[in-house]
Amino acid sequence: INAEYGGLDAEYADYDMDSEDEDFLKSCNTKEVSPNQFERMIETMEKESENRVITLLDAKQLFHDVEHNLMAQIYDYWLNKRLSLKIPLLPEIKTGSKD
């Protein structure tokens, strides 16, 4: 995995996997992406999609070290989850007040 973008090997991610994510990652049957790296990938795709949802090509460019088919699976999973929930997957923290 391309560890330089978004610190994919960092200990903490803003995204926290749920049991559905764990099941998905197990179904991929890969050791290429650890749970922590998966969280960082979801976080990065969410942050890159702040203004418009990124494409699979965008995701492949962000994570160019991830095998093509695996990246497509993770991207499709993320996009479908995001669309089904109809909200971004990262918690939104509102600070300050509007005057």
Coordinates of N, CA, C and O in Angstrom, one line a residue, residues 1-10 37 62 64-65:
I1 N 0.9 -1.2 0.0 CA 0.0 0.0 0.0 C 0.9 1.2 0.0 O 1.9 1.2 0.6
N2 N 0.4 2.2 -0.7 CA 1.2 3.5 -0.7 C 1.0 4.2 0.6 O 0.0 4.9 0.9
A3 N 2.0 4.1 1.5 CA 1.9 4.6 2.8 C 2.1 6.1 2.9 O 1.8 6.7 3.9
E4 N 2.6 6.7 1.8 CA 2.9 8.1 1.9 C 1.6 9.0 1.8 O 1.6 10.1 2.3
Y5 N 0.6 8.5 1.2 CA -0.6 9.3 1.1 C -1.5 9.1 2.2 O -2.0 8.0 2.5
G6 N -1.8 10.2 3.0 CA -2.7 10.1 4.1 C -2.2 9.3 5.3 O -3.0 9.0 6.2
G7 N -1.0 8.9 5.3 CA -0.4 8.1 6.4 C -1.2 6.8 6.6 O -1.7 6.5 7.7
L8 N -1.2 6.0 5.6 CA -2.0 4.7 5.7 C -1.6 3.8 6.8 O -2.3 2.9 7.2
D9 N -0.3 3.9 7.2 CA 0.2 3.1 8.3 C 0.1 3.7 9.7 O 0.5 3.2 10.7
A10 N -0.5 4.9 9.7 CA -0.7 5.6 11.0 C -1.6 4.7 12.0 O -2.4 3.9 11.5
Q37 N -5.2 -0.3 7.6 CA -5.0 0.3 6.3 C -6.4 0.5 5.6 O -6.6 1.5 4.9
L62 N -4.8 7.2 -6.0 CA -4.4 7.5 -4.6 C -3.7 6.2 -4.0 O -2.8 6.4 -3.1
H64 N -2.1 3.5 -5.6 CA -1.5 2.8 -6.8 C -0.8 1.5 -6.5 O -0.6 0.7 -7.4
D65 N -0.4 1.3 -5.2 CA 0.2 0.1 -4.9 C -0.7 -1.1 -4.6 O -0.3 -2.2 -4.5

